[in-house]
Coordinates of C-alpha atoms in Angstrom, one line a residue:
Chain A
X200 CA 132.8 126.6 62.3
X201 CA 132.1 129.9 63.5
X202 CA 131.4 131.2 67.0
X203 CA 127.9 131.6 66.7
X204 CA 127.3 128.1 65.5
X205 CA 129.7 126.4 67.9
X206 CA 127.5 128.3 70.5
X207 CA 124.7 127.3 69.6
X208 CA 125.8 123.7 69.5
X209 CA 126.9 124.1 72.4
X210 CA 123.9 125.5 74.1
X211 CA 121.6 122.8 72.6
X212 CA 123.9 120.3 74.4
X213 CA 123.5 121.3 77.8
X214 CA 119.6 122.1 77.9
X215 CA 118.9 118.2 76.6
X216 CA 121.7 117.6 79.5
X217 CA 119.3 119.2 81.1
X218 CA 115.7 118.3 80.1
X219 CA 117.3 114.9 80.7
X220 CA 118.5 115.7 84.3
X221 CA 114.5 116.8 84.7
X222 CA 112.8 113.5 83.3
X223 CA 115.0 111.3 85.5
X224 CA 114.0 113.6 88.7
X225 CA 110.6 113.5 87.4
X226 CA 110.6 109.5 87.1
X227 CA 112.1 109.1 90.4
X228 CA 109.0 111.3 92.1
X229 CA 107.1 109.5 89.8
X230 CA 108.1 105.1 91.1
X231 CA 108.6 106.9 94.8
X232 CA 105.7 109.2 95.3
X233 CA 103.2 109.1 92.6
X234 CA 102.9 104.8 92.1
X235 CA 101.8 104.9 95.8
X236 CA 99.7 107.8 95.9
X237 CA 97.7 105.6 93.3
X238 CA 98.4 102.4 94.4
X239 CA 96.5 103.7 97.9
X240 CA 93.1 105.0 95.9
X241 CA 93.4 101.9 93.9
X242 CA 93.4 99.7 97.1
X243 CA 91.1 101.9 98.9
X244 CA 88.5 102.0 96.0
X245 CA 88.7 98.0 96.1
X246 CA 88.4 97.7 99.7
X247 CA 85.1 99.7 99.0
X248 CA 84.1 97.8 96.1
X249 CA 84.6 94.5 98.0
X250 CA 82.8 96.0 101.1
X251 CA 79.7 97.1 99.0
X252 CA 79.4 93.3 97.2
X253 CA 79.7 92.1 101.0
X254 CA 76.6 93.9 102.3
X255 CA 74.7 93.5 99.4
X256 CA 75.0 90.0 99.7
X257 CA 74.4 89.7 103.3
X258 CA 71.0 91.5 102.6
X259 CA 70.2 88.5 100.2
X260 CA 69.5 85.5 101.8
X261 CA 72.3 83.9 100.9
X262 CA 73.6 80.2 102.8
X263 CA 77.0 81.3 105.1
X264 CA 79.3 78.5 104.1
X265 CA 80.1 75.7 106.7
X266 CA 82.9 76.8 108.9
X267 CA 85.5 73.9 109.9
X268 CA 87.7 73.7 112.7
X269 CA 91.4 74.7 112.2
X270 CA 93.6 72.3 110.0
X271 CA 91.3 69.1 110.3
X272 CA 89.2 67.3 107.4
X273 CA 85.3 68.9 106.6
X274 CA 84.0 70.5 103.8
X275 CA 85.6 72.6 101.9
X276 CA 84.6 76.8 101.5
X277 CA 82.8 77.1 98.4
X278 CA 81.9 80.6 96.8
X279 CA 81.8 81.9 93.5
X280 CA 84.7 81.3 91.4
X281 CA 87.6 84.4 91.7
X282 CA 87.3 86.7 88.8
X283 CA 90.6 87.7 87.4
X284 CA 91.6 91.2 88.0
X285 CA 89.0 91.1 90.8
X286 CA 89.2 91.6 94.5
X287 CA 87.2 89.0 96.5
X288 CA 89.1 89.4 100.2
X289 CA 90.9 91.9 102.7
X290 CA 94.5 90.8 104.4
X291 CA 95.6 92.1 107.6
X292 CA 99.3 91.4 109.3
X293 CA 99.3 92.9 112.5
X294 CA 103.2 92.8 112.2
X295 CA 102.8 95.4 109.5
X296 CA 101.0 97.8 111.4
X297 CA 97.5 97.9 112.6
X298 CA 96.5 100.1 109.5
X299 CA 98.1 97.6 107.0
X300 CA 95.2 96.4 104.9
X301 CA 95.5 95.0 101.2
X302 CA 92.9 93.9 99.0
X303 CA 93.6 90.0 97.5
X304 CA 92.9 90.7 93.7
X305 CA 92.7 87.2 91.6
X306 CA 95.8 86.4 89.4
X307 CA 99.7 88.2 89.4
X308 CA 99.2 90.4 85.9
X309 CA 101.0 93.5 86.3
X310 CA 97.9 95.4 86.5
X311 CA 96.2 93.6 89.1
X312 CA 99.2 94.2 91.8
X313 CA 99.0 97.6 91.5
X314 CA 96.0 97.0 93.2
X315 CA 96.6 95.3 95.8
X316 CA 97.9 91.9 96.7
X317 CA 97.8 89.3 93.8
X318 CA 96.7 85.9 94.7
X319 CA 98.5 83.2 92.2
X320 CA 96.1 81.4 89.6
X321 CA 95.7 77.9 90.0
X322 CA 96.6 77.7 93.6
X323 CA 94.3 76.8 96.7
X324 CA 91.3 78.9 97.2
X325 CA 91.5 80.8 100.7
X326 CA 90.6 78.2 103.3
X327 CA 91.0 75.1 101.5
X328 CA 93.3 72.5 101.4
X329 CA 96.5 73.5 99.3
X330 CA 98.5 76.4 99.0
X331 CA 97.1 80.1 99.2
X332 CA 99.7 81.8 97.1
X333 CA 100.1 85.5 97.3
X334 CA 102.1 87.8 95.9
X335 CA 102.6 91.7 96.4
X336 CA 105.1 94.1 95.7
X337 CA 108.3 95.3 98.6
X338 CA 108.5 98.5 97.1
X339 CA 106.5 101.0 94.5
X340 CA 102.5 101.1 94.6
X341 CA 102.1 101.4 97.9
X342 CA 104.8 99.3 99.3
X343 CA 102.8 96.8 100.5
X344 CA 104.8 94.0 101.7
X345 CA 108.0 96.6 102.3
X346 CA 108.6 95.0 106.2
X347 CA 108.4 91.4 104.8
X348 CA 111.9 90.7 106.0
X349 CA 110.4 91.6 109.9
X350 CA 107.9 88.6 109.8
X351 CA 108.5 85.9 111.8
X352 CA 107.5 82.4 113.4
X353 CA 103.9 82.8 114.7
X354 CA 102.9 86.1 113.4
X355 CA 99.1 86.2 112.1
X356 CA 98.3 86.7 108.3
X357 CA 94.5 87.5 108.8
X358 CA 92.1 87.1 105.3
X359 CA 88.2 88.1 105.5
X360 CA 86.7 87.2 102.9
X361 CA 83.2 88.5 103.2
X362 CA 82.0 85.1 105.4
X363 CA 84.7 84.4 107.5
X364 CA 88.0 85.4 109.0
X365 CA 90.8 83.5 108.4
X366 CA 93.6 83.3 110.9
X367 CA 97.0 82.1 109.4
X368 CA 100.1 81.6 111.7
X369 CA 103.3 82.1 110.1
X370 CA 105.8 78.8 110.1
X371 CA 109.2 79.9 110.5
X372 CA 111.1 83.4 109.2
X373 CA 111.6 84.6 105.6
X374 CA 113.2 82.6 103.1
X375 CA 115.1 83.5 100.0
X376 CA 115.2 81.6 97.3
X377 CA 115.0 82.4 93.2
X378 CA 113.0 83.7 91.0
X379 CA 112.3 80.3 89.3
X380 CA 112.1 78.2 92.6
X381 CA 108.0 77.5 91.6
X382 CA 108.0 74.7 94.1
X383 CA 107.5 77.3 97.0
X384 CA 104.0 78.0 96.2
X385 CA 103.4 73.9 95.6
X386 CA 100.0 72.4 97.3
X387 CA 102.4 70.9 100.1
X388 CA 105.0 73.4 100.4
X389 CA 108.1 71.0 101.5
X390 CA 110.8 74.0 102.1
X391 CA 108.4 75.5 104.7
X392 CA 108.2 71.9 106.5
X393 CA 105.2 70.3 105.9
X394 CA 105.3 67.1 105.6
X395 CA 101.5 66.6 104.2
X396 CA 98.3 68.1 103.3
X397 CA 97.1 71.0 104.7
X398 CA 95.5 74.1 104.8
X399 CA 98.4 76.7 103.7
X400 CA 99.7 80.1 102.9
X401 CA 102.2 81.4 101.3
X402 CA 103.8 85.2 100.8
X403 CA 106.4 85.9 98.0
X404 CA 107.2 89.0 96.9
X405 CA 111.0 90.5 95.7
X406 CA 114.5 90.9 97.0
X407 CA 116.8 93.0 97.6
X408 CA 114.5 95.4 97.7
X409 CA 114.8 97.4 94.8
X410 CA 116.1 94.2 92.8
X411 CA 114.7 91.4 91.4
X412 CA 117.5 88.8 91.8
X413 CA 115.9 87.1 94.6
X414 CA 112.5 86.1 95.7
X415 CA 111.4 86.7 99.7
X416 CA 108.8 83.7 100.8
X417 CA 106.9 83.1 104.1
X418 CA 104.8 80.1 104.9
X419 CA 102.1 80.0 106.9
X420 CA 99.2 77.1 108.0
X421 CA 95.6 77.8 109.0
X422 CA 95.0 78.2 112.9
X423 CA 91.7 79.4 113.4
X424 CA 88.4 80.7 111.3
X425 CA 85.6 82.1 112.4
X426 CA 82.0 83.6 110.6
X427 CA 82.1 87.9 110.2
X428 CA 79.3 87.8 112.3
X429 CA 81.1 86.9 115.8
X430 CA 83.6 90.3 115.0
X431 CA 86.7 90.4 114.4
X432 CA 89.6 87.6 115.1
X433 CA 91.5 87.8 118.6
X434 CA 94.7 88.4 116.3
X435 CA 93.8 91.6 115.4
X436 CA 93.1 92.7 119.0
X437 CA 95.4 94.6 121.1
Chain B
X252 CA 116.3 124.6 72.0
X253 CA 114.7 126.8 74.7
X254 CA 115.4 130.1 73.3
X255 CA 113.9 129.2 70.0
X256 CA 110.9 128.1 71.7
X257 CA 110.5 131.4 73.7
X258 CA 110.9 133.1 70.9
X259 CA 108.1 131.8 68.8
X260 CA 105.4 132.1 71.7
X261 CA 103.2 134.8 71.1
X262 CA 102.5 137.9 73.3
X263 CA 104.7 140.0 76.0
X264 CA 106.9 138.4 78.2
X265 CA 103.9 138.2 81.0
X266 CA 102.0 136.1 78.3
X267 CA 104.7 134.3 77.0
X268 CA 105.8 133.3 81.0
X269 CA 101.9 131.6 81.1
X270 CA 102.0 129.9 78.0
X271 CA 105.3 128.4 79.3
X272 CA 104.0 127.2 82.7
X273 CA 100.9 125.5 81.0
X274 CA 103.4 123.9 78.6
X275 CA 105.6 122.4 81.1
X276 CA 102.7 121.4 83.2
X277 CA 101.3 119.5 79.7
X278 CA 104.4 117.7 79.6
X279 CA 104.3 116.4 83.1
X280 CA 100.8 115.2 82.9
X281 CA 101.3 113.3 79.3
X282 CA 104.9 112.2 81.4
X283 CA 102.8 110.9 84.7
X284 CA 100.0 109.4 82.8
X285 CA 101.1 108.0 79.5
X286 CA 105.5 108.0 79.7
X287 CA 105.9 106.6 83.0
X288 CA 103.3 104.0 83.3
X289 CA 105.1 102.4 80.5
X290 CA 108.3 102.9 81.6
X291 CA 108.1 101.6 84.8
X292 CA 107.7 98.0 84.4
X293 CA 110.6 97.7 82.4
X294 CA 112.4 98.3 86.2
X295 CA 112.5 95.4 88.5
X296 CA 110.6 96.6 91.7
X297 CA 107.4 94.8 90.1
X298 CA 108.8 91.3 89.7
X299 CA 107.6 90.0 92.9
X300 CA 106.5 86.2 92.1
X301 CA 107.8 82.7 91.4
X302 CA 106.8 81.9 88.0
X303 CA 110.5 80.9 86.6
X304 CA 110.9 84.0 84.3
X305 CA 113.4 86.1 85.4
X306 CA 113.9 89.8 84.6
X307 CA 110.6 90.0 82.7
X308 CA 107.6 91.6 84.5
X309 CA 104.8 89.2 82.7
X310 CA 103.4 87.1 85.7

């Protein structure tokens, strides 16, 4: 081989060495920065979406549902059924920060959570009795659920869902468990300790944080609700 | 690879320096908006629910 074309092989080495160097910086800005930069218009824009349906609707006559006491027996919410891919409420943790709020989009496709917040198929409708199963991502799109691990015993999860706010107290601390441990999102969640049927909550989303090894769950059981029209819930206050 | 490219863009250097820029911008946005997006899920930050399948992002 001569010079010239060992030079040239060699240059054509190191600028793929190079272009490849660029593509990974690129692909970290891109899961880092650019995932959440969309993940927040995504949310924003079905915050909005959901806020318009909202005060169209409460221009129509339409009959508020009846509003039951705390965990006790009465009738159950009733609505329209959730649309896949659809928002149809807002979540606030308090324990997250007072500007932390995610839209609840139906089903856990990899499109709809980087949305917002993914509520599991098949489980409880918000409010009812059973198992309110949500699902969001720690990290990338917004980082939505990235302080999960700070939750804790008594800390409000807070869903409106156009009607009424519900106010959901957290059982105990996070628990880890695996990827295949379905039974956590179960209509009577045992693991969190309840021991019958209720009105309940649950949280998942990944762990370590970067990692999908694990699973991260919180439990949580319905304290109070109250109708949009008398403001917001005392656990968003101060 | 880079030479040869320079090389066969048109124009003086000043022109040549554009076309480059608006070149390297195209490949970021077909990157961000077409690359990426499918890339990404094949990481595991998005596998955030119980569903029993483990390592695959289908949910």
């Amino acid at each position: 081989m001569s010079v010239g074309s060992v030079r040239l092989v060699v240059r054509t080495f190191s600028e793929l060495c190079i272009t490849a160097g660029a593509l990974i910086v690129l692909f970290v800005v891109y899961v880092l920065f650019w995932t959440g930069v969309q993940a927040d218009g995504a949310s924003a824009g079905q915050i909005d979406t959901l806020e318009r349906q909202w005060a169209q609707r409460s221009l129509a006559p339409a009959p508020a549902p009846a509003v039951t006491g705390a965990t006790g027996q009465g009738t159950e919410p009733t609505g329209p059924a959730y649309e896949d891919g659809k928002p149809f409420a807002v979540m606030y943790v308090p324990r997250f920060g007072r500007k932390w709020d995610w839209p609840v989009l139906e089903g856990t496709g990899t499109g709809t959570l980087k949305k917002g917040l993914g509520h599991y198929a098949g489980t409880a409708r918000l409010g009812e009795t059973g198992n309110f199963a949500v699902a969001g991502h720690r990290r990338t799109y917004g980082d939505p659920f990235k302080d999960f691990p700070e939750l804790r015993r008594g800390d409000a999860v807070v869903v409106n869902d156009g009607t009424t706010w519900f106010t959901y107290r957290i059982e105990k601390k996070p628990y880890l468990t695996v990827p295949s441990d379905v039974g956590v999102v179960d209509p009577v969640p045992r693991k969190a300790g309840f021991d019958g049927p209720g009105r309940y909550l649950t949280l998942t989303t990944c762990d370590p944080e970067w990692g999908s090894s694990h699973r991260l769950i919180v439990w949580a059981h319905l304290d109070a609700t109250q109708p949009v029209g008398k403001g917001r819930p005392t656990a968003l206050e101060g | 690879m880079y030479g040869w490219i320079w090389r066969h863009l048109p124009g003086n250097t000043w022109v040549r320096a554009l076309i480059s820029i608006v070149l390297v911008l195209a490949v970021v946005y077909v990157l961000f908006q077409y690359v990426f997006p499918w890339a990404e899920p094949l990481l595991p930050f998005g596998d955030v629910t119980v569903d029993g399948k483990n390592g695959s992002n289908t949910s």
